[in-house]
Amino acid sequence: MKIDLKGLVILAGNYGSGKTEVCINLAVYARDSGQRVRVADLDLVNPYFRTREARKALADLGIELVLPPEKYLNADLPVLSPVIAGMIRSSGDLTLLDVGGDAVGARVLACLFDALQGRGARMLQVVNPYRPYADSVQGCMRMRAEIEKASRMRFAGIVGNANMIGETSADHIYEGYAFVEELSRKTGLELIFITAPADLLPGIDLARFSCPVLPIRRQLVPPWKRPEIFRSGSK
Amino acid sequence: MGKVLMKGNEAIAEAAVRAGCLNYFAYPITPQSEIAEYLSRRLPEVGGVFLQGESEVAVGYMIFGASGCGQRVFTSTSSPGFSLMSEAVSYITGAECPAVFVNIVRGGPGLGGILPSQADYFQAVKGGGHGDYHLLVMAPDGVQEAVEMMMMAFPLAEKYRNPVLILGDGLIGQMMEPVEFPENLRSEPTNKDDWASNGMATRNSDTPNLVKSLFLDPRALNDHNLKLKAKYERMMREDLRYEAYNADTDYQALIVSFGTMSRVCRTAIDALKRQGIEVGMIRPQTLFPFPEKAIHEAAIRPSCKVVLSIELNMGQMLEDVQRAVLGERPVHWHGNAGGDIPSPEDIMDLVKSFL
């Protein structure tokens, strides 16, 4: 099963749900499928571990990344590049918008409301049930409502990103799938894909899932670890 | 309960709640604002008090007030904010009140930057405020240890009737790791009846409970300071913490490093070992009291040629390492104070340059 996303895709969700890691890996996946991919870092609330940390890896793979001006990259200021509105208006094959966590992080989308009108943007809720306040269906529905209100947009689907970073096991993937599957049933939101660490994938029974699986190669790592290498053509 | 994936800041906040602290007063500042964000939601769920003060100066005295009434209380801030709180910290220490402070350090001096730093080492262990005092300072190297130190901090503050400071560089607050909250570290606030302000209850007794740091009689003030000094010596005997890593080998170099920086050193030590080079490390978990005896003994091992103090500042812990080594071995500093954390490769090259 392939992930088939085109046009403008917005990744939002709970703080720390893994939107940025999903965004970077989804960009590489789509690039490997031959799509022209662009990514915009709209995280105005998180001071560390943002898409901008992977700018070299993305550039090496031919993925265009839109960031605030270089001199403001390490400022805790809500700098929104004017380039982004233009990028939304002329989207290529796939344009990914990585927004900050919770309602406060999604508020930036309301600023782009006019630019987003009529563009067919799909906003996806990234869910990691091993995070605080995301471990119940009610918690995820509450977050959905708060983000929809702040962003002036509606969610169009769910991304299951169950993980414990370096301690993720196959059981976390299966349990996490069961959780987002139930969330999808109760909310009527389509389950677009789930994720799994690339090195765990060979041992995972994909037949248990009704949706595609995005392999994750971790890029946002602390300085004593190395980001995993993307091999061109790898899925 | 199983593990949860948490950011350091969130984990510190939850650990305080699990430790039985229901009072948190703070003023937000990057890179630790998630502590306030999390507790603004969490404390009302458990009947606690979340209050955003009008400034860090105000927050410092709110902590003094609550502590003086015998309540478990804590605050969190980052470097410039802790400078503003330092006056109150001195008063709280002088009045012998327990309280817990968290400083998630950013680059300095002044506004500096928002990236990780350990440049508040001097401020944390040598004072910051005025007068002869020390804080019990703990420095976690990851999210799980931050949880455990946070849960230990409250009973320790009460044991000594002295503030405890958790010193983490920005990365400790911002990184995510799976954590659990050890049940055995839950504790109840200890009895404050013999010292905390209790209104009319002891007003007419010969020894009313007074919360104060004013001693106008010179002998009384000197006695008070001797009493505080005895407490700091007791901390050294009873609550010194450090970790020795790869220290049972015939290492040629000894690293002293704490917090995030020690995680990088650990990776470098493992990689050097694979190349046939042994390096030992002493990681202070308490910065005050400082593990000077352990460092001295590790440094004078016959195989050890050099001691390296590796820190995210311009060489502050270096002075304590030099004091511990007492000239028995050359001691060198390596570090960065801009926010770029040296890589394991940088540390490997550094070690090799001395061998």
mmCIF file of N, CA, C and O in Angstrom, chain B residues 132-218:
data_model
loop_
_atom_site.group_PDB
_atom_site.id
_atom_site.type_symbol
_atom_site.label_atom_id
_atom_site.label_comp_id
_atom_site.label_asym_id
_atom_site.label_seq_id
_atom_site.Cartn_x
_atom_site.Cartn_y
_atom_site.Cartn_z
ATOM 1 N N ASP B 132 26.803 34.302 52.778
ATOM 2 C CA ASP B 132 27.425 32.972 52.801
ATOM 3 C C ASP B 132 26.335 31.923 52.698
ATOM 4 O O ASP B 132 25.678 31.607 53.689
ATOM 5 N N TYR B 133 26.121 31.402 51.520
ATOM 6 C CA TYR B 133 25.132 30.320 51.425
ATOM 7 C C TYR B 133 25.446 29.436 50.242
ATOM 8 O O TYR B 133 26.198 29.804 49.345
ATOM 9 N N HIS B 134 24.898 28.251 50.264
ATOM 10 C CA HIS B 134 24.962 27.338 49.132
ATOM 11 C C HIS B 134 23.590 26.751 48.883
ATOM 12 O O HIS B 134 22.789 26.610 49.818
ATOM 13 N N LEU B 135 23.350 26.386 47.646
ATOM 14 C CA LEU B 135 22.177 25.584 47.310
ATOM 15 C C LEU B 135 22.655 24.156 47.113
ATOM 16 O O LEU B 135 23.805 23.938 46.735
ATOM 17 N N LEU B 136 21.780 23.198 47.350
ATOM 18 C CA LEU B 136 22.107 21.829 46.956
ATOM 19 C C LEU B 136 21.754 21.767 45.464
ATOM 20 O O LEU B 136 20.599 21.961 45.085
ATOM 21 N N VAL B 137 22.763 21.551 44.623
ATOM 22 C CA VAL B 137 22.552 21.666 43.170
ATOM 23 C C VAL B 137 22.677 20.300 42.514
ATOM 24 O O VAL B 137 23.715 19.638 42.639
ATOM 25 N N MET B 138 21.628 19.888 41.810
ATOM 26 C CA MET B 138 21.667 18.617 41.077
ATOM 27 C C MET B 138 21.564 18.879 39.580
ATOM 28 O O MET B 138 20.796 19.743 39.141
ATOM 29 N N ALA B 139 22.352 18.122 38.805
ATOM 30 C CA ALA B 139 22.406 18.333 37.351
ATOM 31 C C ALA B 139 22.117 17.025 36.620
ATOM 32 O O ALA B 139 22.992 16.159 36.533
ATOM 33 N N PRO B 140 20.920 16.857 36.098
ATOM 34 C CA PRO B 140 20.573 15.618 35.401
ATOM 35 C C PRO B 140 21.216 15.547 34.010
ATOM 36 O O PRO B 140 21.506 16.576 33.400
ATOM 37 N N ASP B 141 21.443 14.301 33.527
ATOM 38 C CA ASP B 141 22.003 14.143 32.181
ATOM 39 C C ASP B 141 20.957 13.650 31.188
ATOM 40 O O ASP B 141 21.284 13.277 30.070
ATOM 41 N N GLY B 142 19.702 13.593 31.599
ATOM 42 C CA GLY B 142 18.653 13.145 30.695
ATOM 43 C C GLY B 142 17.310 13.339 31.347
ATOM 44 O O GLY B 142 17.222 13.829 32.480
ATOM 45 N N VAL B 143 16.259 12.947 30.628
ATOM 46 C CA VAL B 143 14.904 13.204 31.108
ATOM 47 C C VAL B 143 14.566 12.315 32.312
ATOM 48 O O VAL B 143 13.991 12.780 33.287
ATOM 49 N N GLN B 144 14.959 11.024 32.250
ATOM 50 C CA GLN B 144 14.644 10.137 33.376
ATOM 51 C C GLN B 144 15.332 10.616 34.656
ATOM 52 O O GLN B 144 14.725 10.645 35.725
ATOM 53 N N GLU B 145 16.590 11.012 34.526
ATOM 54 C CA GLU B 145 17.291 11.468 35.734
ATOM 55 C C GLU B 145 16.705 12.791 36.235
ATOM 56 O O GLU B 145 16.670 13.050 37.442
ATOM 57 N N ALA B 146 16.224 13.616 35.297
ATOM 58 C CA ALA B 146 15.575 14.876 35.711
ATOM 59 C C ALA B 146 14.344 14.574 36.552
ATOM 60 O O ALA B 146 14.076 15.238 37.560
ATOM 61 N N VAL B 147 13.585 13.556 36.151
ATOM 62 C CA VAL B 147 12.402 13.143 36.916
ATOM 63 C C VAL B 147 12.815 12.723 38.322
ATOM 64 O O VAL B 147 12.238 13.161 39.317
ATOM 65 N N GLU B 148 13.835 11.869 38.401
ATOM 66 C CA GLU B 148 14.225 11.334 39.700
ATOM 67 C C GLU B 148 14.783 12.435 40.610
ATOM 68 O O GLU B 148 14.451 12.505 41.796
ATOM 69 N N MET B 149 15.605 13.317 40.041
ATOM 70 C CA MET B 149 16.162 14.406 40.856
ATOM 71 C C MET B 149 15.062 15.352 41.327
ATOM 72 O O MET B 149 15.086 15.840 42.463
ATOM 73 N N MET B 150 14.094 15.584 40.451
ATOM 74 C CA MET B 150 12.988 16.477 40.815
ATOM 75 C C MET B 150 12.195 15.885 41.975
ATOM 76 O O MET B 150 11.803 16.591 42.909
ATOM 77 N N MET B 151 11.977 14.570 41.909
ATOM 78 C CA MET B 151 11.202 13.929 42.980
ATOM 79 C C MET B 151 11.998 13.877 44.288
ATOM 80 O O MET B 151 11.421 13.951 45.369
ATOM 81 N N MET B 152 13.332 13.765 44.170
ATOM 82 C CA MET B 152 14.173 13.763 45.378
ATOM 83 C C MET B 152 14.318 15.162 45.965
ATOM 84 O O MET B 152 14.607 15.322 47.154
ATOM 85 N N ALA B 153 14.164 16.183 45.125
ATOM 86 C CA ALA B 153 14.492 17.553 45.527
ATOM 87 C C ALA B 153 13.651 18.033 46.709
ATOM 88 O O ALA B 153 14.173 18.704 47.607
ATOM 89 N N PHE B 154 12.369 17.667 46.737
ATOM 90 C CA PHE B 154 11.496 18.202 47.795
ATOM 91 C C PHE B 154 11.877 17.668 49.170
ATOM 92 O O PHE B 154 12.078 18.467 50.101
ATOM 93 N N PRO B 155 11.984 16.337 49.337
ATOM 94 C CA PRO B 155 12.422 15.870 50.666
ATOM 95 C C PRO B 155 13.829 16.352 51.032
ATOM 96 O O PRO B 155 14.097 16.602 52.218
ATOM 97 N N LEU B 156 14.712 16.527 50.053
ATOM 98 C CA LEU B 156 16.054 17.039 50.370
ATOM 99 C C LEU B 156 15.984 18.485 50.859
ATOM 100 O O LEU B 156 16.663 18.873 51.809
ATOM 101 N N ALA B 157 15.163 19.292 50.183
ATOM 102 C CA ALA B 157 15.008 20.693 50.605
ATOM 103 C C ALA B 157 14.487 20.752 52.026
ATOM 104 O O ALA B 157 14.907 21.604 52.834
ATOM 105 N N GLU B 158 13.580 19.822 52.365
ATOM 106 C CA GLU B 158 13.007 19.812 53.716
ATOM 107 C C GLU B 158 14.004 19.271 54.743
ATOM 108 O O GLU B 158 14.064 19.749 55.875
ATOM 109 N N LYS B 159 14.791 18.284 54.319
ATOM 110 C CA LYS B 159 15.801 17.714 55.223
ATOM 111 C C LYS B 159 16.761 18.807 55.705
ATOM 112 O O LYS B 159 17.104 18.875 56.884
ATOM 113 N N TYR B 160 17.173 19.662 54.758
ATOM 114 C CA TYR B 160 18.179 20.684 55.106
ATOM 115 C C TYR B 160 17.559 22.052 55.407
ATOM 116 O O TYR B 160 18.279 22.978 55.775
ATOM 117 N N ARG B 161 16.238 22.173 55.185
ATOM 118 C CA ARG B 161 15.607 23.499 55.240
ATOM 119 C C ARG B 161 16.462 24.487 54.439
ATOM 120 O O ARG B 161 16.875 25.536 54.920
ATOM 121 N N ASN B 162 16.663 24.137 53.186
ATOM 122 C CA ASN B 162 17.538 24.913 52.295
ATOM 123 C C ASN B 162 17.033 24.693 50.868
ATOM 124 O O ASN B 162 16.616 23.588 50.527
ATOM 125 N N PRO B 163 17.089 25.711 50.016
ATOM 126 C CA PRO B 163 16.630 25.489 48.634
ATOM 127 C C PRO B 163 17.501 24.468 47.898
ATOM 128 O O PRO B 163 18.709 24.380 48.126
ATOM 129 N N VAL B 164 16.843 23.706 47.024
ATOM 130 C CA VAL B 164 17.523 22.785 46.121
ATOM 131 C C VAL B 164 17.348 23.344 44.713
ATOM 132 O O VAL B 164 16.270 23.820 44.354
ATOM 133 N N LEU B 165 18.434 23.308 43.943
ATOM 134 C CA LEU B 165 18.378 23.810 42.565
ATOM 135 C C LEU B 165 18.628 22.662 41.592
ATOM 136 O O LEU B 165 19.614 21.935 41.741
ATOM 137 N N ILE B 166 17.725 22.506 40.629
ATOM 138 C CA ILE B 166 17.960 21.562 39.535
ATOM 139 C C ILE B 166 18.516 22.389 38.377
ATOM 140 O O ILE B 166 17.853 23.306 37.885
ATOM 141 N N LEU B 167 19.751 22.071 37.978
ATOM 142 C CA LEU B 167 20.400 22.829 36.909
ATOM 143 C C LEU B 167 20.463 21.947 35.659
ATOM 144 O O LEU B 167 21.169 20.942 35.638
ATOM 145 N N GLY B 168 19.697 22.329 34.644
ATOM 146 C CA GLY B 168 19.726 21.566 33.388
ATOM 147 C C GLY B 168 20.033 22.521 32.258
ATOM 148 O O GLY B 168 19.546 23.650 32.258
ATOM 149 N N ASP B 169 20.858 22.119 31.301
ATOM 150 C CA ASP B 169 21.018 22.990 30.128
ATOM 151 C C ASP B 169 19.762 22.868 29.266
ATOM 152 O O ASP B 169 18.944 21.962 29.474
ATOM 153 N N GLY B 170 19.609 23.792 28.329
ATOM 154 C CA GLY B 170 18.381 23.864 27.527
ATOM 155 C C GLY B 170 17.966 22.545 26.911
ATOM 156 O O GLY B 170 16.772 22.245 26.793
ATOM 157 N N LEU B 171 18.933 21.737 26.533
ATOM 158 C CA LEU B 171 18.593 20.480 25.872
ATOM 159 C C LEU B 171 17.866 19.522 26.813
ATOM 160 O O LEU B 171 16.991 18.773 26.390
ATOM 161 N N ILE B 172 18.217 19.553 28.094
ATOM 162 C CA ILE B 172 17.537 18.690 29.074
ATOM 163 C C ILE B 172 16.044 19.019 29.078
ATOM 164 O O ILE B 172 15.198 18.141 29.193
ATOM 165 N N GLY B 173 15.728 20.308 28.932
ATOM 166 C CA GLY B 173 14.317 20.700 28.912
ATOM 167 C C GLY B 173 13.620 20.351 27.616
ATOM 168 O O GLY B 173 12.433 20.034 27.602
ATOM 169 N N GLN B 174 14.346 20.423 26.509
ATOM 170 C CA GLN B 174 13.707 20.317 25.196
ATOM 171 C C GLN B 174 13.719 18.923 24.598
ATOM 172 O O GLN B 174 12.949 18.627 23.692
ATOM 173 N N MET B 175 14.641 18.051 25.052
ATOM 174 C CA MET B 175 14.710 16.734 24.418
ATOM 175 C C MET B 175 13.603 15.825 24.935
ATOM 176 O O MET B 175 13.040 16.053 25.995
ATOM 177 N N MET B 176 13.289 14.805 24.139
ATOM 178 C CA MET B 176 12.262 13.841 24.543
ATOM 179 C C MET B 176 12.888 12.489 24.807
ATOM 180 O O MET B 176 13.759 12.051 24.059
ATOM 181 N N GLU B 177 12.431 11.838 25.863
ATOM 182 C CA GLU B 177 12.846 10.466 26.156
ATOM 183 C C GLU B 177 11.670 9.753 26.833
ATOM 184 O O GLU B 177 10.852 10.396 27.485
ATOM 185 N N PRO B 178 11.611 8.434 26.691
ATOM 186 C CA PRO B 178 10.584 7.693 27.442
ATOM 187 C C PRO B 178 10.941 7.717 28.924
ATOM 188 O O PRO B 178 12.100 7.513 29.266
ATOM 189 N N VAL B 179 9.951 7.996 29.759
ATOM 190 C CA VAL B 179 10.227 8.081 31.198
ATOM 191 C C VAL B 179 9.183 7.336 32.016
ATOM 192 O O VAL B 179 8.071 7.077 31.556
ATOM 193 N N GLU B 180 9.570 7.003 33.243
ATOM 194 C CA GLU B 180 8.601 6.524 34.227
ATOM 195 C C GLU B 180 8.827 7.273 35.530
ATOM 196 O O GLU B 180 9.907 7.822 35.760
ATOM 197 N N PHE B 181 7.787 7.278 36.357
ATOM 198 C CA PHE B 181 7.844 8.032 37.611
ATOM 199 C C PHE B 181 7.902 7.036 38.764
ATOM 200 O O PHE B 181 6.892 6.424 39.091
ATOM 201 N N PRO B 182 9.096 6.849 39.355
ATOM 202 C CA PRO B 182 9.256 5.796 40.360
ATOM 203 C C PRO B 182 8.356 6.019 41.574
ATOM 204 O O PRO B 182 8.392 7.078 42.200
ATOM 205 N N GLU B 183 7.564 4.991 41.883
ATOM 206 C CA GLU B 183 6.639 5.064 43.026
ATOM 207 C C GLU B 183 7.402 5.298 44.332
ATOM 208 O O GLU B 183 6.930 5.995 45.212
ATOM 209 N N ASN B 184 8.630 4.714 44.413
ATOM 210 C CA ASN B 184 9.352 4.812 45.689
ATOM 211 C C ASN B 184 9.908 6.215 45.932
ATOM 212 O O ASN B 184 10.421 6.488 47.005
ATOM 213 N N LEU B 185 9.802 7.099 44.964
ATOM 214 C CA LEU B 185 10.270 8.477 45.184
ATOM 215 C C LEU B 185 9.124 9.425 45.562
ATOM 216 O O LEU B 185 9.333 10.612 45.760
ATOM 217 N N ARG B 186 7.915 8.881 45.639
ATOM 218 C CA ARG B 186 6.813 9.712 46.138
ATOM 219 C C ARG B 186 7.070 9.997 47.612
ATOM 220 O O ARG B 186 7.589 9.137 48.326
ATOM 221 N N SER B 187 6.719 11.174 48.061
ATOM 222 C CA SER B 187 6.939 11.469 49.489
ATOM 223 C C SER B 187 5.886 12.433 49.980
ATOM 224 O O SER B 187 5.229 13.110 49.186
ATOM 225 N N GLU B 188 5.738 12.485 51.273
ATOM 226 C CA GLU B 188 4.799 13.418 51.898
ATOM 227 C C GLU B 188 5.599 14.579 52.475
ATOM 228 O O GLU B 188 6.718 14.382 52.962
ATOM 229 N N PRO B 189 5.046 15.777 52.459
ATOM 230 C CA PRO B 189 5.743 16.901 53.100
ATOM 231 C C PRO B 189 5.983 16.582 54.581
ATOM 232 O O PRO B 189 5.132 16.004 55.233
ATOM 233 N N THR B 190 7.192 16.931 55.046
ATOM 234 C CA THR B 190 7.509 16.617 56.438
ATOM 235 C C THR B 190 6.911 17.672 57.369
ATOM 236 O O THR B 190 6.468 18.730 56.922
ATOM 237 N N ASN B 191 6.920 17.397 58.653
ATOM 238 C CA ASN B 191 6.273 18.252 59.651
ATOM 239 C C ASN B 191 6.972 19.615 59.763
ATOM 240 O O ASN B 191 8.159 19.687 60.039
ATOM 241 N N LYS B 192 6.184 20.656 59.553
ATOM 242 C CA LYS B 192 6.754 22.008 59.611
ATOM 243 C C LYS B 192 6.418 22.703 60.921
ATOM 244 O O LYS B 192 6.709 23.874 61.099
ATOM 245 N N ASP B 193 5.767 21.975 61.837
ATOM 246 C CA ASP B 193 5.218 22.633 63.025
ATOM 247 C C ASP B 193 6.257 23.372 63.859
ATOM 248 O O ASP B 193 5.950 24.359 64.515
ATOM 249 N N ASP B 194 7.502 22.886 63.819
ATOM 250 C CA ASP B 194 8.495 23.499 64.700
ATOM 251 C C ASP B 194 9.141 24.746 64.105
ATOM 252 O O ASP B 194 9.959 25.377 64.753
ATOM 253 N N TRP B 195 8.810 25.098 62.875
ATOM 254 C CA TRP B 195 9.449 26.301 62.329
ATOM 255 C C TRP B 195 8.564 27.171 61.433
ATOM 256 O O TRP B 195 8.752 28.379 61.374
ATOM 257 N N ALA B 196 7.598 26.548 60.712
ATOM 258 C CA ALA B 196 6.855 27.336 59.715
ATOM 259 C C ALA B 196 5.915 28.338 60.381
ATOM 260 O O ALA B 196 5.389 28.093 61.463
ATOM 261 N N SER B 197 5.720 29.451 59.700
ATOM 262 C CA SER B 197 4.814 30.486 60.179
ATOM 263 C C SER B 197 3.411 29.896 60.341
ATOM 264 O O SER B 197 2.879 29.285 59.421
ATOM 265 N N ASN B 198 2.846 30.036 61.545
ATOM 266 C CA ASN B 198 1.555 29.389 61.806
ATOM 267 C C ASN B 198 0.584 30.337 62.505
ATOM 268 O O ASN B 198 -0.199 29.946 63.370
ATOM 269 N N GLY B 199 0.700 31.618 62.156
ATOM 270 C CA GLY B 199 -0.276 32.580 62.666
ATOM 271 C C GLY B 199 -0.176 32.752 64.176
ATOM 272 O O GLY B 199 0.901 32.963 64.719
ATOM 273 N N MET B 200 -1.307 32.607 64.853
ATOM 274 C CA MET B 200 -1.373 32.850 66.293
ATOM 275 C C MET B 200 -0.865 31.667 67.116
ATOM 276 O O MET B 200 -0.665 31.802 68.330
ATOM 277 N N ALA B 201 -0.673 30.525 66.469
ATOM 278 C CA ALA B 201 -0.450 29.288 67.225
ATOM 279 C C ALA B 201 0.717 29.374 68.207
ATOM 280 O O ALA B 201 0.621 28.870 69.320
ATOM 281 N N THR B 202 1.814 30.029 67.799
ATOM 282 C CA THR B 202 2.974 30.078 68.708
ATOM 283 C C THR B 202 3.325 31.505 69.107
ATOM 284 O O THR B 202 4.407 31.760 69.625
ATOM 285 N N ARG B 203 2.389 32.435 68.849
ATOM 286 C CA ARG B 203 2.706 33.844 69.047
ATOM 287 C C ARG B 203 3.127 34.184 70.470
ATOM 288 O O ARG B 203 4.025 34.985 70.696
ATOM 289 N N ASN B 204 2.463 33.559 71.426
ATOM 290 C CA ASN B 204 2.743 33.894 72.820
ATOM 291 C C ASN B 204 3.728 32.943 73.489
ATOM 292 O O ASN B 204 3.966 33.040 74.683
ATOM 293 N N SER B 205 4.305 32.028 72.701
ATOM 294 C CA SER B 205 5.268 31.114 73.309
ATOM 295 C C SER B 205 6.622 31.820 73.429
ATOM 296 O O SER B 205 6.847 32.873 72.828
ATOM 297 N N ASP B 206 7.530 31.218 74.171
ATOM 298 C CA ASP B 206 8.867 31.808 74.313
ATOM 299 C C ASP B 206 9.648 31.711 73.011
ATOM 300 O O ASP B 206 10.575 32.480 72.767
ATOM 301 N N THR B 207 9.320 30.713 72.207
ATOM 302 C CA THR B 207 10.023 30.535 70.925
ATOM 303 C C THR B 207 9.006 30.502 69.784
ATOM 304 O O THR B 207 8.705 29.444 69.234
ATOM 305 N N PRO B 208 8.436 31.685 69.471
ATOM 306 C CA PRO B 208 7.454 31.706 68.383
ATOM 307 C C PRO B 208 8.106 31.336 67.051
ATOM 308 O O PRO B 208 9.297 31.579 66.856
ATOM 309 N N ASN B 209 7.331 30.700 66.188
ATOM 310 C CA ASN B 209 7.852 30.377 64.856
ATOM 311 C C ASN B 209 7.946 31.658 64.029
ATOM 312 O O ASN B 209 6.939 32.234 63.652
ATOM 313 N N LEU B 210 9.169 32.106 63.798
ATOM 314 C CA LEU B 210 9.383 33.320 63.010
ATOM 315 C C LEU B 210 10.186 32.964 61.768
ATOM 316 O O LEU B 210 11.228 32.307 61.881
ATOM 317 N N VAL B 211 9.733 33.419 60.614
ATOM 318 C CA VAL B 211 10.482 33.203 59.380
ATOM 319 C C VAL B 211 11.231 34.490 59.092
ATOM 320 O O VAL B 211 10.629 35.513 58.773
ATOM 321 N N LYS B 212 12.559 34.484 59.282
ATOM 322 C CA LYS B 212 13.319 35.734 59.143
ATOM 323 C C LYS B 212 14.774 35.429 58.794
ATOM 324 O O LYS B 212 15.278 34.336 59.088
ATOM 325 N N SER B 213 15.421 36.426 58.215
ATOM 326 C CA SER B 213 16.853 36.278 57.951
ATOM 327 C C SER B 213 17.639 37.428 58.575
ATOM 328 O O SER B 213 18.792 37.645 58.241
ATOM 329 N N LEU B 214 16.977 38.173 59.479
ATOM 330 C CA LEU B 214 17.623 39.324 60.131
ATOM 331 C C LEU B 214 18.173 38.927 61.499
ATOM 332 O O LEU B 214 17.432 38.423 62.346
ATOM 333 N N PHE B 215 19.479 39.114 61.719
ATOM 334 C CA PHE B 215 20.121 38.817 63.002
ATOM 335 C C PHE B 215 21.008 40.012 63.363
ATOM 336 O O PHE B 215 22.135 40.111 62.886
ATOM 337 N N LEU B 216 20.505 40.950 64.142
ATOM 338 C CA LEU B 216 21.248 42.179 64.402
ATOM 339 C C LEU B 216 22.394 41.960 65.388
ATOM 340 O O LEU B 216 23.396 42.665 65.345
ATOM 341 N N ASP B 217 22.272 40.974 66.251
ATOM 342 C CA ASP B 217 23.343 40.689 67.210
ATOM 343 C C ASP B 217 24.477 39.967 66.487
ATOM 344 O O ASP B 217 24.252 38.926 65.863
ATOM 345 N N PRO B 218 25.719 40.542 66.544
ATOM 346 C CA PRO B 218 26.803 39.950 65.755
ATOM 347 C C PRO B 218 27.088 38.496 66.113
ATOM 348 O O PRO B 218 27.409 37.697 65.247
#
